[in-house]
Coordinates of C-alpha atoms in Angstrom, one line a residue:
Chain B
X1235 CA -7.2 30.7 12.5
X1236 CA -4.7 27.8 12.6
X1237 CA -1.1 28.9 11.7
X1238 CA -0.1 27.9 7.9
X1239 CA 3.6 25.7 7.6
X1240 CA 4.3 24.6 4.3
X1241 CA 6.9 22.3 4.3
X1242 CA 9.3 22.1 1.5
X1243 CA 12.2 19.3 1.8
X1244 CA 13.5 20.3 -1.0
X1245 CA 14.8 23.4 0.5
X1246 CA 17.7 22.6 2.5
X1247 CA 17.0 24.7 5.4
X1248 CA 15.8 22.2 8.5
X1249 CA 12.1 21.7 8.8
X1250 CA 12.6 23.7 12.8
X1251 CA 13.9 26.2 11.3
X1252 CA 11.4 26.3 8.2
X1253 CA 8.8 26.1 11.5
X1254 CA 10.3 28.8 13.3
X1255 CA 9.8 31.5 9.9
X1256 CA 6.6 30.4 9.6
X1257 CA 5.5 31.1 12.7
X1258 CA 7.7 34.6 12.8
X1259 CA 5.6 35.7 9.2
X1260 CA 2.7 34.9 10.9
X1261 CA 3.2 36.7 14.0
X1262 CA 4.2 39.9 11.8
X1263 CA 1.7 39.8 9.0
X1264 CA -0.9 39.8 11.7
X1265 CA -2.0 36.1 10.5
X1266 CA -1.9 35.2 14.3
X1267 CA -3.4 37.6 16.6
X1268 CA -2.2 38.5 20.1
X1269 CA -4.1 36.3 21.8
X1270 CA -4.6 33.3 19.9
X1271 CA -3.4 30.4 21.2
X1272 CA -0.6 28.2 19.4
X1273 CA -1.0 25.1 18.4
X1274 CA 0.5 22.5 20.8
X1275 CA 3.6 20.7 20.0
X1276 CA 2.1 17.4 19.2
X1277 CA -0.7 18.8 17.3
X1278 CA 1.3 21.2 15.2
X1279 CA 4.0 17.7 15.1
X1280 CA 0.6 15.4 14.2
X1281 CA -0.4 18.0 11.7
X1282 CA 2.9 18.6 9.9
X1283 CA 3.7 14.3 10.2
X1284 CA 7.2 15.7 11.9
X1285 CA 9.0 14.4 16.0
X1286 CA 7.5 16.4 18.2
X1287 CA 11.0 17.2 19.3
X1288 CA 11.1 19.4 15.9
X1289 CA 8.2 21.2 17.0
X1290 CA 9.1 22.0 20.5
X1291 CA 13.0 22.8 19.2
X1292 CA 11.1 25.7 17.0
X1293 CA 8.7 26.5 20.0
X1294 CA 12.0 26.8 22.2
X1295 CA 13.9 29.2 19.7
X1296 CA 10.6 31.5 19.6
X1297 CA 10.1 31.2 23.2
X1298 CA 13.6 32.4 23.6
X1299 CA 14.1 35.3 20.6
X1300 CA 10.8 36.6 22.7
X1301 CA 8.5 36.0 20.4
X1302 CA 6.3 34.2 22.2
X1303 CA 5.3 32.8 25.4
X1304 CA 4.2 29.4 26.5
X1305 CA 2.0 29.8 29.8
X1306 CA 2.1 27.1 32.1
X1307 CA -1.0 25.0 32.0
X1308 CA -2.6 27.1 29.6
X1309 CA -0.6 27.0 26.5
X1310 CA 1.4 29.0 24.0
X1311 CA 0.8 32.4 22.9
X1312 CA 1.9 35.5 21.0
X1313 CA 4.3 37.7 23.0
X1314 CA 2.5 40.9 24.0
X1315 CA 5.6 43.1 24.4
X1316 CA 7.4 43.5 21.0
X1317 CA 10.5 41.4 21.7
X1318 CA 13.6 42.4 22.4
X1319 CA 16.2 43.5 19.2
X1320 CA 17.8 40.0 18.6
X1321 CA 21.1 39.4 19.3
X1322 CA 23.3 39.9 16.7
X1323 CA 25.1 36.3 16.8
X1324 CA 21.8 34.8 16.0
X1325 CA 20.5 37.2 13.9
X1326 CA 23.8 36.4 11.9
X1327 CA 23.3 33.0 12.7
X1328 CA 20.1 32.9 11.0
X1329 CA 20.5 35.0 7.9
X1330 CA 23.8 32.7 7.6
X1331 CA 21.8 29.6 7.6
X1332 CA 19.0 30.7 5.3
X1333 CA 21.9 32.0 2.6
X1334 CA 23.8 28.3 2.9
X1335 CA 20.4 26.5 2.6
X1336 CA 19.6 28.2 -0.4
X1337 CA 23.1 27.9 -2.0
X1338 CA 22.9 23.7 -1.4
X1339 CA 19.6 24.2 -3.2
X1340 CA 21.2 25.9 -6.5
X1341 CA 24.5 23.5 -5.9
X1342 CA 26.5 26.5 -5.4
X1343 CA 29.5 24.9 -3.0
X1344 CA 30.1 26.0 0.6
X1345 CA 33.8 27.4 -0.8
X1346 CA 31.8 29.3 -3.2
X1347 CA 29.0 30.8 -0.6
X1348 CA 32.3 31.4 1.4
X1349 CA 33.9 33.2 -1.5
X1350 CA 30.9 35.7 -2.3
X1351 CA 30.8 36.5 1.1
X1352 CA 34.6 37.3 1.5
X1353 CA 34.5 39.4 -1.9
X1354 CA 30.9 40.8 -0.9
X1355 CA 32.6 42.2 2.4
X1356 CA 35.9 43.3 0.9
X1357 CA 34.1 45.1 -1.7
X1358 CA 30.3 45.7 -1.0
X1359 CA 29.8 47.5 -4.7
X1360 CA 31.0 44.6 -6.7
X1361 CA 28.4 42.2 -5.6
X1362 CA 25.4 44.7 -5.9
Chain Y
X992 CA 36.6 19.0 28.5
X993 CA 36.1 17.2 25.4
X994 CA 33.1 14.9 26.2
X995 CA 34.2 10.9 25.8
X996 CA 32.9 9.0 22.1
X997 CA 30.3 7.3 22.5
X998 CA 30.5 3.5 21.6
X999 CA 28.6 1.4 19.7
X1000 CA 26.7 0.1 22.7
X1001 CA 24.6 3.5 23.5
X1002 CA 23.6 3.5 19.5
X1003 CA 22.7 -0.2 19.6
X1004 CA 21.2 0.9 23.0
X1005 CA 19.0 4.1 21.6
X1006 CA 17.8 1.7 18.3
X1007 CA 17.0 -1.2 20.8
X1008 CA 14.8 1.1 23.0
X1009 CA 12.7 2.4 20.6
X1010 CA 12.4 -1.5 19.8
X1011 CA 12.0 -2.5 23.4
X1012 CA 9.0 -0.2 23.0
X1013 CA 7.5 -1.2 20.1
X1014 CA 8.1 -4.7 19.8
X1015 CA 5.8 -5.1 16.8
X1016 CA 7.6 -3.3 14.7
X1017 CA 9.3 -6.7 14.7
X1018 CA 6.0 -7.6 12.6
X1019 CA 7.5 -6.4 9.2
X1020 CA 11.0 -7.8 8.4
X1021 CA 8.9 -11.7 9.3
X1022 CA 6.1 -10.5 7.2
X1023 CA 8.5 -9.6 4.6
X1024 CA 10.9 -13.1 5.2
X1025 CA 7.3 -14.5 4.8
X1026 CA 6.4 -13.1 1.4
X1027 CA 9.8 -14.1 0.3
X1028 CA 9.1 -17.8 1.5
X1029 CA 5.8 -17.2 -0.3
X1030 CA 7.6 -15.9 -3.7
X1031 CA 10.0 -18.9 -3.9
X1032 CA 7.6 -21.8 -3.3
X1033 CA 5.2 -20.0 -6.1
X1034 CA 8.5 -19.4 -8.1
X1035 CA 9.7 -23.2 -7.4
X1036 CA 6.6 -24.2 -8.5
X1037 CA 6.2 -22.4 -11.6
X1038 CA 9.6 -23.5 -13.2
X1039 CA 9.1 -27.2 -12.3
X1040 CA 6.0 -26.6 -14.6
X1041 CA 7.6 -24.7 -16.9
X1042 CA 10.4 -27.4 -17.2
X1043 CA 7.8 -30.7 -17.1
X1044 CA 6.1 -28.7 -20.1
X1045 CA 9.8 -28.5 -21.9
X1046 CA 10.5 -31.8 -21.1
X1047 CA 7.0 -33.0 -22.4
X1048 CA 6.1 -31.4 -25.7
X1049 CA 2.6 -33.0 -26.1
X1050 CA 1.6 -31.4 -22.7
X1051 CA -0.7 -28.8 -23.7
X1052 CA -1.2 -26.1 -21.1
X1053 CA -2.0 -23.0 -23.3
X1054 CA 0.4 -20.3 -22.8
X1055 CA 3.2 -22.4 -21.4
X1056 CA 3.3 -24.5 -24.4
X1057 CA 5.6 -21.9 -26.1
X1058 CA 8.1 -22.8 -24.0
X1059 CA 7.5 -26.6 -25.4
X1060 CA 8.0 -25.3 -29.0
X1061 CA 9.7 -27.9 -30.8
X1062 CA 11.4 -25.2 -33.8
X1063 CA 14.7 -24.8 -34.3
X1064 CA 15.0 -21.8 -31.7
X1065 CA 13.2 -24.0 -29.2
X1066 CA 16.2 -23.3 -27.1
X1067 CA 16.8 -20.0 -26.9
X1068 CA 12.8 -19.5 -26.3
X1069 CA 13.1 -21.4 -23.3
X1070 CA 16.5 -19.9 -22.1
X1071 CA 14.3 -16.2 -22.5
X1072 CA 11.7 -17.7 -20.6
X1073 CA 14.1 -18.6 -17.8
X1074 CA 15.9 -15.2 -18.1
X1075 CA 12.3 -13.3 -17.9
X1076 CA 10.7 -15.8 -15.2
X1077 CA 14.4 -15.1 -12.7
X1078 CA 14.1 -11.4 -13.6
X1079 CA 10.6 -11.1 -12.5
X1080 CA 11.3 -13.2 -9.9
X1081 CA 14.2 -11.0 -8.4
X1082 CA 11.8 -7.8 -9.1
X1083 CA 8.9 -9.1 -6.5
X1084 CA 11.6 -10.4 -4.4
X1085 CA 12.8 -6.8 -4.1
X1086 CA 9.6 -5.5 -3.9
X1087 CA 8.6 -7.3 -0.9
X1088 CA 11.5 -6.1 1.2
X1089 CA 11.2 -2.7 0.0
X1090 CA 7.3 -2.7 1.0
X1091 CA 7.9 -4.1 4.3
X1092 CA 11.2 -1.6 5.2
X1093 CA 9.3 1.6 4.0
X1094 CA 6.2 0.8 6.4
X1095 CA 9.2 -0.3 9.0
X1096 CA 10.2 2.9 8.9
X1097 CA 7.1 4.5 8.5
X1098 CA 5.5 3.1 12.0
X1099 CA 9.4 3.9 13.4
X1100 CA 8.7 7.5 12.8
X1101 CA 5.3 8.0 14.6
X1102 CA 6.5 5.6 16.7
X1103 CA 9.3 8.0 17.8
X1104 CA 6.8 10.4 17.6
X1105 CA 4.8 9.1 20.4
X1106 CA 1.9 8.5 18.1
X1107 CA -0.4 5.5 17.9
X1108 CA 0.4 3.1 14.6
X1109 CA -0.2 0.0 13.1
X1110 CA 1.0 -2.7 11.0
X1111 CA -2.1 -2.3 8.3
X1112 CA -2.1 1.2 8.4
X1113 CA 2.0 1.2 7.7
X1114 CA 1.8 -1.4 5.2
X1115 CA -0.7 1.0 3.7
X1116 CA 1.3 3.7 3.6
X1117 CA 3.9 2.0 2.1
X1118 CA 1.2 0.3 -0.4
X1119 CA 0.3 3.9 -1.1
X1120 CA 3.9 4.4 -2.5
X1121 CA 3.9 1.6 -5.0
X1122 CA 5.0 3.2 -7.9
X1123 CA 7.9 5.0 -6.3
X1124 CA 8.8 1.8 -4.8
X1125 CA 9.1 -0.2 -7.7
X1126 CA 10.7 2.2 -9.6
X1127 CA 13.6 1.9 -7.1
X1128 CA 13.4 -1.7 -7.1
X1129 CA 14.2 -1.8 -10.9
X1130 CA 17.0 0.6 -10.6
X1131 CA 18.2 -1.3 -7.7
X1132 CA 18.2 -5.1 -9.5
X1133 CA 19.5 -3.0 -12.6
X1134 CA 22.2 -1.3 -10.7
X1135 CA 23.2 -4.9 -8.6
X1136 CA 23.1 -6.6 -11.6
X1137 CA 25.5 -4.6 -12.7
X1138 CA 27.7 -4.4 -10.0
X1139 CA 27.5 -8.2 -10.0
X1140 CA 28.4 -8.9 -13.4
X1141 CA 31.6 -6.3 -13.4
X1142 CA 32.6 -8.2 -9.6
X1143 CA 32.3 -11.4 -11.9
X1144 CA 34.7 -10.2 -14.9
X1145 CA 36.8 -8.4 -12.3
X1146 CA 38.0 -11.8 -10.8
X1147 CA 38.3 -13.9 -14.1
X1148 CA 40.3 -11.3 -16.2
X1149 CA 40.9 -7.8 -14.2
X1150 CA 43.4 -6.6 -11.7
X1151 CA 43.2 -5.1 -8.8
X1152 CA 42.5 -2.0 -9.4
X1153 CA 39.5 -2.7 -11.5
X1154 CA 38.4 -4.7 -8.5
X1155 CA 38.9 -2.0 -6.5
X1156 CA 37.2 0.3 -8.5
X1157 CA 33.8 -2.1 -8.2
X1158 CA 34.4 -1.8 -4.8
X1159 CA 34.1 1.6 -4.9
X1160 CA 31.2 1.9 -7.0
X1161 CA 29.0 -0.6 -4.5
X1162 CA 30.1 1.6 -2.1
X1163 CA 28.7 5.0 -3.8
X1164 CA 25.4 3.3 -4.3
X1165 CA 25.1 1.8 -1.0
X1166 CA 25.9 5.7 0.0
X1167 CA 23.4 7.3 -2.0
X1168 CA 20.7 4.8 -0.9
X1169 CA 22.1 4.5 2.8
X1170 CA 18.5 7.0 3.5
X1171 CA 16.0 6.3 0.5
X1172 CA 13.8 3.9 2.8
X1173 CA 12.6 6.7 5.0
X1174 CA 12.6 9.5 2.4
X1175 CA 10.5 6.9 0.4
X1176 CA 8.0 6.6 3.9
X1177 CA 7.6 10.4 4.5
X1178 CA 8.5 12.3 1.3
X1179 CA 6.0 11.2 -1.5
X1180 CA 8.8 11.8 -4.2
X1181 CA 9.0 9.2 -7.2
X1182 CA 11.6 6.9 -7.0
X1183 CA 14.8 8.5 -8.9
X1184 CA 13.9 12.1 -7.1
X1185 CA 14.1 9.9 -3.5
X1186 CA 17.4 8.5 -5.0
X1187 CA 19.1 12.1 -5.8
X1188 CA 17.1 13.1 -2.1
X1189 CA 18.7 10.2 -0.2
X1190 CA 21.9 11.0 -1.7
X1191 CA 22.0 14.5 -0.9
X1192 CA 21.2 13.9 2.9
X1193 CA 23.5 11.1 3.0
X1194 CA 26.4 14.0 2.5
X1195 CA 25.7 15.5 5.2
X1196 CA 25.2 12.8 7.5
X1197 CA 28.3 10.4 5.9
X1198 CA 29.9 10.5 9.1
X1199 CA 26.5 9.3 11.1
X1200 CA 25.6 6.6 8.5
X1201 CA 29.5 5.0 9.2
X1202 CA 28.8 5.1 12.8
X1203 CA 25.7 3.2 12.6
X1204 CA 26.9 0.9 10.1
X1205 CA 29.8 0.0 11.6
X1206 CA 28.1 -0.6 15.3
X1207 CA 25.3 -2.9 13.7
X1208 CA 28.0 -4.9 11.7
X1209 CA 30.0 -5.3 14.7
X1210 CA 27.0 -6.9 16.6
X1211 CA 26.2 -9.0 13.8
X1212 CA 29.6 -10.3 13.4
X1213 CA 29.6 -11.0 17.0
X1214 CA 26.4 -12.9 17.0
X1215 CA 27.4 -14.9 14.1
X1216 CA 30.5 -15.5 15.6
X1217 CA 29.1 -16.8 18.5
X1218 CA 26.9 -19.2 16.5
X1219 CA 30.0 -20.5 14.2
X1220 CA 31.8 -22.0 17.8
X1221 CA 29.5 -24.8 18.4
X1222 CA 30.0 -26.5 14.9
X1223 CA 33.8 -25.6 15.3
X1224 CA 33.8 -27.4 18.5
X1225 CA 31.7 -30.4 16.7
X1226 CA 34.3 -31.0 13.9
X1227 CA 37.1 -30.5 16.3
X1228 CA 36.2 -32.9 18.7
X1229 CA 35.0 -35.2 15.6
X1230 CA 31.0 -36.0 16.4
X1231 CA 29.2 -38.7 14.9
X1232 CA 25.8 -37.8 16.3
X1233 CA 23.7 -36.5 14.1
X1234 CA 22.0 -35.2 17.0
X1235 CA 25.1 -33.3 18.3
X1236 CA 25.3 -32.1 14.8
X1237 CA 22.0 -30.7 14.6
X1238 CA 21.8 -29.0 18.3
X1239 CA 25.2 -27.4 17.0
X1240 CA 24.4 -26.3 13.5
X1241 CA 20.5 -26.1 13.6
X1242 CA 20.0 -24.2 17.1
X1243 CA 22.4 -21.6 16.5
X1244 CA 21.1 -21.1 12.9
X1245 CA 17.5 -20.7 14.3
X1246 CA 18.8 -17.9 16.6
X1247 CA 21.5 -16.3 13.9
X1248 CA 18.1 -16.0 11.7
X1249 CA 16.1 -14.3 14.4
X1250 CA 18.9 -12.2 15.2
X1251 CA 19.1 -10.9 11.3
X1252 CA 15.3 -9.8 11.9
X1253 CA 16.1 -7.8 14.8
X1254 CA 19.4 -6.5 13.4
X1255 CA 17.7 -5.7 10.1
X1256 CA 15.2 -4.2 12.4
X1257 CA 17.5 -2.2 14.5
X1258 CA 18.9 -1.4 11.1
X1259 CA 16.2 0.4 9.8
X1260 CA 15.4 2.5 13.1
X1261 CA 18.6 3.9 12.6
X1262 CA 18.2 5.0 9.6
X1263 CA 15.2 6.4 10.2
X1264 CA 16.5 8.3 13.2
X1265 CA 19.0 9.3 11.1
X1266 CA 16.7 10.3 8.6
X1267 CA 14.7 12.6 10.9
X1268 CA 17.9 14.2 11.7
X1269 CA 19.1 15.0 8.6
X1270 CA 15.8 16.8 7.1
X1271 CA 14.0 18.3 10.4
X1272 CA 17.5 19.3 11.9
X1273 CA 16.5 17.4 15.4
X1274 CA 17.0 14.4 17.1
X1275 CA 14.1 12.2 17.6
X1276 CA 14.0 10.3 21.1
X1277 CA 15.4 8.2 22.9
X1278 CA 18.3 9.3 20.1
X1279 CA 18.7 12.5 22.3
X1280 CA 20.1 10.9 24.5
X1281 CA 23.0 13.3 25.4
X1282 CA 25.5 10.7 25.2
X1283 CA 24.7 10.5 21.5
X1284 CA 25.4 14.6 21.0
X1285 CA 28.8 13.4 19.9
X1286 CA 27.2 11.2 17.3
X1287 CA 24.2 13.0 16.0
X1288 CA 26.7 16.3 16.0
X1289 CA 23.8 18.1 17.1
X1290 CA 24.5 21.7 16.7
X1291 CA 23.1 24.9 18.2

């Protein structure tokens, strides 16, 4: 079953990155099985009407996290080892992103998302 | 070490490639000179008959005889006519370019994608966002027109700083439209949502958009430039000829004109490339050029 991205520009969060969760929900709600083949860049690109160099910059960050694996000749696929616990820079990185993307989206300010984050860490209760 | 600018030259460069490689994308800013050729003749046309009717009140030709009514307010139904005909005039005028830069940039974007496109099939996309399209164009005349009647007032009765503050306000809207040409090729929004969208990626790629501007501008100056010297030389050196006159006026102005469709062209790749940056959050080629990290502010 072909892999479902829904694009929203409306979002703020880059369409690689909005490529990249799609493809992470699928691979953990079992909507892409272990050995089912990815699309290829171009066709996933062709598909979605995005650069091809959006595709293979989500492929990369997958590829890399260990989530999957592109075989040589062959194509991509689903990682058969669970991968490795993320590190914790991008695992921050990405949680960081999604939270400014959605802030842009409500026109909440970066000094405001910077704010609730500085008050959320000095006191965790308050922000419950 | 911090990695040196890069210049103009390897932005011109990047745009000019993607031309190089697609040299009929050159196709849509003649087809759209060419509709505007075609608008004016038919526009020409139509107030020469509209004024030999005014002129000639026993003329009957059906509708246009109301601008030939011979009552008191005569006039003033003629000066509406001439205020309506201009207005719709200016709105297809606008329309054409529009048309022809959003299926510019909508072949630049699959041609930067590596897929197969043509002229008809961009121009149909574009087509396809026709009510978008002139929905911006309206704002656009309504929004120039105003901008050109305060730069008007400004010189007769205003200071500076009302000047200035014109300025500033053809500024903002050339910034919040800097990116509505490509958001109007691949978004499928109407045409005040692709306004507030090309505004909101403009803010984050201000800095990008200046760039660009500024390295197309200088190469337009330049090029005009260039073409200005043989006239100069000609009224220096005090020519008779006509000939002389027109191989120095009328050969450079052949070449400034096709260099404003490759400019314009260029123009609109950029944009486009810049476009793809802002919303998918990568490059497109040959923009990835790593000399253009500096530029593009590529990040991760």
């Amino acid at each position: 079953m072909p892999v479902t991205v829904q694009l929203d520009y409306d979002r703020g969060v880059p369409i690689y990155r909005q490529i990249t969760d799609a493809i992470l929900g699928a691979l953990t709600s079992g909507e892409l099985e272990k050995n089912e083949q990815l699309p290829t860049i171009h066709e996933l690109a062709r598909r979605l009407g995005v650069n091809p160099n959006t595709v293979a910059r989500a492929y990369r960050d997958l590829e890399r996290d260990g989530h999957i694996v592109a075989q040589r000749g062959k194509g991509t696929f689903p990682a058969l080892k669970p991968p490795k616990p993320r590190r914790k820079q991008s695992t921050l990185r990405g949680i960081f992103e999604q939270a400014v993307g959605e802030a842009a989206r409500h026109r909440i300010s970066a000094r405001e998302v910077v704010n609730y984050f500085n008050e959320a860490l000095d006191d965790p209760k308050k922000t419950r | 070490m911090t990695p040196k600018r890069p210049g103009s030259r390897t932005i011109l460069r990047a745009s000019f490639a993607t031309l190089r490689a697609h040299p009929r994308l050159l196709w849509f800013p003649v087809l759209s000179a060419l509709g505007t050729g075609l608008c004016i003749v038919v526009g020409v046309a139509v107030a020469q008959l509209a004024g030999a009717v005014a002129a000639d009140p026993s003329v009957d030709l059906g509708f246009w005889s109301i601008l030939a009514d011979p009552d008191p307010d005569a006039d003033e139904t003629f000066r509406r006519g001439v205020i309506a005909g201009s207005a719709l005039g200016a709105l297809t005028l606008q329309l054409v370019s529009l048309v022809s830069a959003v299926a510019l940039s909508a072949a630049t974007m699959e041609a930067m994608a590596g897929r197969d496109w043509s002229v008809r099939g961009a121009l149909g996309s574009a087509l396809r966002r026709l009510t978008a399209i002139a929905t911006v164009a309206v704002i656009h005349l309504g929004v120039g027109r105003l901008l050109h009647g305060s730069r008007k007032g400004n010189k007769k009765k205003r200071g500076f700083f009302a000047s200035l503050t014109a300025k500033f306000f053809e500024l903002a809207w050339w910034a919040a439209t800097y990116l509505l040409v490509p958001v109007l090729a691949r978004e499928g929004k109407g045409g005040i949502a692709s306004i507030l969208r090309s505004a909101s990626l403009f803010r984050r790629t201000w800095k990008e958009a200046f760039i660009g501007r500024l390295s197309l501008g200088w190469a337009w100056g330049l090029i005009v430039a260039g073409a200005v010297i043989p006239a100069g030389v000609c009224a220096w050196l005090g020519a008779q000829s006509p000939t002389v006159w027109i191989l120095a006026v009328g050969v450079p102005g052949l070449v400034v004109v096709a260099c404003a469709v490759v400019i314009r062209t260029l123009d609109t790749i950029y944009r486009t490339a810049l476009y793809v940056f802002a919303s998918e959050g990568v490059v497109p080629g040959p923009f990835d050029d790593p000399e253009l990290d500096a530029v593009f502010c590529v990040s991760g």
